[in-house]
Amino acid sequence: MLKTLYTRLSLGLFVLLLAIGLLYTVISLYTLREYSASVNQALHRDLAKNLVNDQHLVRDGQLDRSALEALFALYMTINPSLEIYLLDLEGTIRSYSADPAQINRERVSLAPIHRLLEDPSHYPVLGDDPRSQERQKVFSVTPVPSADAPEGYLYVVLRGEEYDAADQVARSAQRLTMGMWALLVSLAVAMIAGLTLFRLLTRRLRALTRLVADFESSGMRQTPTATWRDKRPVVRDEIDYLGVAFDDMATRIASQIEQLTEKDAQRRQLVAQVSHDLRTPLASMQGYIESLKLRRDRLSPDEQDRFLDIALKEGRRLSRLVDELFELAALEAREKQPMPEPFPLAELVNDVVQKHSQAAQERALTLTLSGDPALPTTYADLAMTERVLDNLISNAIAYSPAGGNIKVIVGHTDGQPEVHVQDNGPGIAPKDLPHIFEPFYRGDVSGSTRHAGLGLAIARRIMTLQGGDIQVTNLAAGGASFCLRLPAHSPRKA
């Protein structure tokens, strides 16, 4: 239960409100006590002076002791909360109205008395309580005159023992009950308001939590249907930002998992294809060598040479396939990085065409080079670019029928150098065009299933690493056209 944010916020609010309520109660009680003392002292400011004058405590310049005794007895009966003391000029208690057994002081401090006499409007001023060594209370005081000089002070404690006892009873009963009810009602109202506010504030968090849970239960493969961005196109606070960030993260994770699943399927398929393609020349080579070993005495020299030639051809095919596998793996792992440099693309294309001219003539093919030789300077890896051109022209020679034409055209589009390699062979089936650059993709060529090998996959990877591009289309007149685009050289790349 305590694991939810709403519950923790509610518990925190309750503890906070309880602490505030207790602090408010303490402050209120202290303030009320100070206020009550100030009011009491203000109302009875001249009480001591009036007692001296009204009760005729001073007669013929002398303190009338009998009148003082009568005053003590009178006020103990009329107002038991008042305690009257007669002090000398040193603050020593000379007479009093209280029970002698309850007097715990012999003298009181004169500093509060002087302060109140100097500024009667300053409230509250607390003086010593003769009944306690620690307690202080509000009082009223006046000098008691005599013939020559003041004889002392009439010191009246306004909130004596009787008052404290009555106040304690009232405080422990009605006042305490009312205070507790006021505190409980205030806490309840504040708690309900706070819980309602927290529920409104955490509503979006709960919705986002449900989206996260749904995304997790789907194996992180399904992007949340109700995206935060659709509901709140503007990021207004941290919760909106968290929702938008989760949407982006969930989309990327789902896409990456889908890509990983697809890559894993491609890896399994690639392993199966590699195993088959390695097994085929290996089995052929092994078969011819075993036949040569078992039937050597029955084979003519020409047949033995033919068997050896076939085995050697299959061995070279196997070696070439292994080399291509290592090359593609190095390119995929970025272990083999291009080293770009500026060079004239037309000259490189011309050299590659001349290199393949003999192979084209042997198959009765016409290999021509045309286009604009004044191309922008190319900025790429010379050896890698030659590797791609070799592959494209070799494929064109391999798949073109005898007597066909292979055109190599150089040019540029928007200042970007490009090379087109076109043949008039069978072309590529439309369903195979999107997959032609995938490793070991098998497509239909002239009605038979042929092997595409790794050459085109290597060419695509090389062009990607160099910042270029390679594309393929079918010509309307028949045949395929491969377009090779390379980045142009600029002074900033020098």
PDB file of C-alpha atoms in Angstrom, residues 16-134:
ATOM      1  CA  LEU A  16       2.781  17.710   7.919  1.00  0.00           C
ATOM      2  CA  LEU A  17      -0.712  18.854   8.883  1.00  0.00           C
ATOM      3  CA  LEU A  18      -0.418  17.199  12.279  1.00  0.00           C
ATOM      4  CA  ALA A  19       2.905  18.942  12.936  1.00  0.00           C
ATOM      5  CA  ILE A  20       1.465  22.273  11.766  1.00  0.00           C
ATOM      6  CA  GLY A  21      -1.620  21.756  13.973  1.00  0.00           C
ATOM      7  CA  LEU A  22       0.473  21.013  17.040  1.00  0.00           C
ATOM      8  CA  LEU A  23       2.737  23.980  16.358  1.00  0.00           C
ATOM      9  CA  TYR A  24      -0.277  26.213  15.831  1.00  0.00           C
ATOM     10  CA  THR A  25      -1.784  24.985  19.115  1.00  0.00           C
ATOM     11  CA  VAL A  26       1.405  25.717  21.051  1.00  0.00           C
ATOM     12  CA  ILE A  27       1.762  29.158  19.485  1.00  0.00           C
ATOM     13  CA  SER A  28      -1.926  29.930  20.048  1.00  0.00           C
ATOM     14  CA  LEU A  29      -1.787  28.922  23.699  1.00  0.00           C
ATOM     15  CA  TYR A  30       1.323  31.013  24.279  1.00  0.00           C
ATOM     16  CA  THR A  31      -0.151  33.989  22.434  1.00  0.00           C
ATOM     17  CA  LEU A  32      -3.449  33.646  24.268  1.00  0.00           C
ATOM     18  CA  ARG A  33      -1.646  33.538  27.612  1.00  0.00           C
ATOM     19  CA  GLU A  34       0.343  36.660  26.724  1.00  0.00           C
ATOM     20  CA  TYR A  35      -2.791  38.405  25.487  1.00  0.00           C
ATOM     21  CA  SER A  36      -4.746  37.487  28.618  1.00  0.00           C
ATOM     22  CA  ALA A  37      -1.910  38.711  30.847  1.00  0.00           C
ATOM     23  CA  SER A  38      -1.709  42.005  28.955  1.00  0.00           C
ATOM     24  CA  VAL A  39      -5.456  42.582  29.191  1.00  0.00           C
ATOM     25  CA  ASN A  40      -5.514  41.690  32.874  1.00  0.00           C
ATOM     26  CA  GLN A  41      -2.626  44.002  33.700  1.00  0.00           C
ATOM     27  CA  ALA A  42      -4.092  46.839  31.609  1.00  0.00           C
ATOM     28  CA  LEU A  43      -7.481  46.553  33.355  1.00  0.00           C
ATOM     29  CA  HIS A  44      -5.912  46.522  36.828  1.00  0.00           C
ATOM     30  CA  ARG A  45      -3.096  48.963  36.165  1.00  0.00           C
ATOM     31  CA  ASP A  46      -4.202  51.412  38.898  1.00  0.00           C
ATOM     32  CA  LEU A  47      -5.605  48.783  41.277  1.00  0.00           C
ATOM     33  CA  ALA A  48      -2.802  49.127  43.843  1.00  0.00           C
ATOM     34  CA  LYS A  49      -2.962  52.912  43.733  1.00  0.00           C
ATOM     35  CA  ASN A  50      -6.748  52.899  44.155  1.00  0.00           C
ATOM     36  CA  LEU A  51      -6.491  50.510  47.088  1.00  0.00           C
ATOM     37  CA  VAL A  52      -4.104  52.853  48.863  1.00  0.00           C
ATOM     38  CA  ASN A  53      -6.340  55.867  48.228  1.00  0.00           C
ATOM     39  CA  ASP A  54      -9.806  54.332  48.647  1.00  0.00           C
ATOM     40  CA  GLN A  55      -9.091  52.268  51.720  1.00  0.00           C
ATOM     41  CA  HIS A  56      -7.295  55.150  53.509  1.00  0.00           C
ATOM     42  CA  LEU A  57      -4.221  53.079  54.139  1.00  0.00           C
ATOM     43  CA  VAL A  58      -2.187  56.222  54.862  1.00  0.00           C
ATOM     44  CA  ARG A  59      -3.320  58.476  57.699  1.00  0.00           C
ATOM     45  CA  ASP A  60      -1.399  61.512  58.828  1.00  0.00           C
ATOM     46  CA  GLY A  61       1.535  60.505  56.647  1.00  0.00           C
ATOM     47  CA  GLN A  62       1.786  57.029  58.241  1.00  0.00           C
ATOM     48  CA  LEU A  63       0.677  53.592  57.026  1.00  0.00           C
ATOM     49  CA  ASP A  64      -2.413  52.428  58.863  1.00  0.00           C
ATOM     50  CA  ARG A  65      -1.631  48.809  59.761  1.00  0.00           C
ATOM     51  CA  SER A  66      -5.152  48.079  60.918  1.00  0.00           C
ATOM     52  CA  ALA A  67      -6.588  49.348  57.628  1.00  0.00           C
ATOM     53  CA  LEU A  68      -4.084  47.180  55.771  1.00  0.00           C
ATOM     54  CA  GLU A  69      -5.161  44.096  57.745  1.00  0.00           C
ATOM     55  CA  ALA A  70      -8.792  44.869  56.929  1.00  0.00           C
ATOM     56  CA  LEU A  71      -7.900  45.271  53.247  1.00  0.00           C
ATOM     57  CA  PHE A  72      -6.229  41.854  53.176  1.00  0.00           C
ATOM     58  CA  ALA A  73      -9.260  40.182  54.714  1.00  0.00           C
ATOM     59  CA  LEU A  74     -11.700  42.038  52.425  1.00  0.00           C
ATOM     60  CA  TYR A  75     -10.069  41.174  49.133  1.00  0.00           C
ATOM     61  CA  MET A  76      -9.371  37.593  50.099  1.00  0.00           C
ATOM     62  CA  THR A  77     -13.133  37.273  50.378  1.00  0.00           C
ATOM     63  CA  ILE A  78     -14.237  39.405  47.412  1.00  0.00           C
ATOM     64  CA  ASN A  79     -11.619  38.399  44.858  1.00  0.00           C
ATOM     65  CA  PRO A  80      -9.539  35.364  45.860  1.00  0.00           C
ATOM     66  CA  SER A  81      -7.484  35.644  42.649  1.00  0.00           C
ATOM     67  CA  LEU A  82      -5.766  38.753  44.008  1.00  0.00           C
ATOM     68  CA  GLU A  83      -2.813  38.493  46.334  1.00  0.00           C
ATOM     69  CA  ILE A  84      -1.719  41.697  48.136  1.00  0.00           C
ATOM     70  CA  TYR A  85       1.771  42.215  49.530  1.00  0.00           C
ATOM     71  CA  LEU A  86       3.456  45.097  51.345  1.00  0.00           C
ATOM     72  CA  LEU A  87       7.087  45.534  50.350  1.00  0.00           C
ATOM     73  CA  ASP A  88       9.758  47.768  51.751  1.00  0.00           C
ATOM     74  CA  LEU A  89      12.014  49.864  49.577  1.00  0.00           C
ATOM     75  CA  GLU A  90      14.407  46.898  49.159  1.00  0.00           C
ATOM     76  CA  GLY A  91      11.665  44.566  47.955  1.00  0.00           C
ATOM     77  CA  THR A  92      11.462  42.589  51.191  1.00  0.00           C
ATOM     78  CA  ILE A  93       7.970  41.279  51.972  1.00  0.00           C
ATOM     79  CA  ARG A  94       6.670  42.915  55.191  1.00  0.00           C
ATOM     80  CA  SER A  95       3.049  41.870  55.118  1.00  0.00           C
ATOM     81  CA  TYR A  96       0.696  39.897  52.891  1.00  0.00           C
ATOM     82  CA  SER A  97      -2.814  38.549  52.447  1.00  0.00           C
ATOM     83  CA  ALA A  98      -1.854  34.958  51.627  1.00  0.00           C
ATOM     84  CA  ASP A  99      -1.381  31.933  53.802  1.00  0.00           C
ATOM     85  CA  PRO A 100       2.066  32.244  55.457  1.00  0.00           C
ATOM     86  CA  ALA A 101       2.787  28.568  54.760  1.00  0.00           C
ATOM     87  CA  GLN A 102       2.570  29.218  51.010  1.00  0.00           C
ATOM     88  CA  ILE A 103       5.080  32.081  50.873  1.00  0.00           C
ATOM     89  CA  ASN A 104       8.350  30.851  49.327  1.00  0.00           C
ATOM     90  CA  ARG A 105      10.138  34.179  48.887  1.00  0.00           C
ATOM     91  CA  GLU A 106      11.393  36.739  51.376  1.00  0.00           C
ATOM     92  CA  ARG A 107      11.762  39.451  48.806  1.00  0.00           C
ATOM     93  CA  VAL A 108      10.845  40.195  45.162  1.00  0.00           C
ATOM     94  CA  SER A 109      12.901  41.817  42.429  1.00  0.00           C
ATOM     95  CA  LEU A 110      12.455  45.575  42.124  1.00  0.00           C
ATOM     96  CA  ALA A 111      13.455  45.790  38.434  1.00  0.00           C
ATOM     97  CA  PRO A 112       9.983  44.845  37.041  1.00  0.00           C
ATOM     98  CA  ILE A 113       8.381  47.177  39.566  1.00  0.00           C
ATOM     99  CA  HIS A 114      10.491  50.140  38.464  1.00  0.00           C
ATOM    100  CA  ARG A 115       9.907  49.282  34.797  1.00  0.00           C
ATOM    101  CA  LEU A 116       6.115  49.284  35.220  1.00  0.00           C
ATOM    102  CA  LEU A 117       6.144  52.470  37.284  1.00  0.00           C
ATOM    103  CA  GLU A 118       8.281  54.239  34.654  1.00  0.00           C
ATOM    104  CA  ASP A 119       6.095  53.096  31.722  1.00  0.00           C
ATOM    105  CA  PRO A 120       2.601  52.011  32.838  1.00  0.00           C
ATOM    106  CA  SER A 121       1.550  51.412  29.186  1.00  0.00           C
ATOM    107  CA  HIS A 122       4.120  48.682  28.596  1.00  0.00           C
ATOM    108  CA  TYR A 123       2.329  45.315  28.834  1.00  0.00           C
ATOM    109  CA  PRO A 124       2.781  42.708  29.987  1.00  0.00           C
ATOM    110  CA  VAL A 125       5.424  43.195  32.703  1.00  0.00           C
ATOM    111  CA  LEU A 126       5.957  40.074  34.792  1.00  0.00           C
ATOM    112  CA  GLY A 127       7.123  40.237  38.399  1.00  0.00           C
ATOM    113  CA  ASP A 128       8.207  37.630  40.918  1.00  0.00           C
ATOM    114  CA  ASP A 129       5.505  35.446  42.453  1.00  0.00           C
ATOM    115  CA  PRO A 130       6.112  35.242  46.232  1.00  0.00           C
ATOM    116  CA  ARG A 131       4.590  31.770  46.218  1.00  0.00           C
ATOM    117  CA  SER A 132       7.164  30.340  43.832  1.00  0.00           C
ATOM    118  CA  GLN A 133      10.901  30.569  43.300  1.00  0.00           C
ATOM    119  CA  GLU A 134      10.620  30.291  39.496  1.00  0.00           C
TER     120      GLU A 134
END
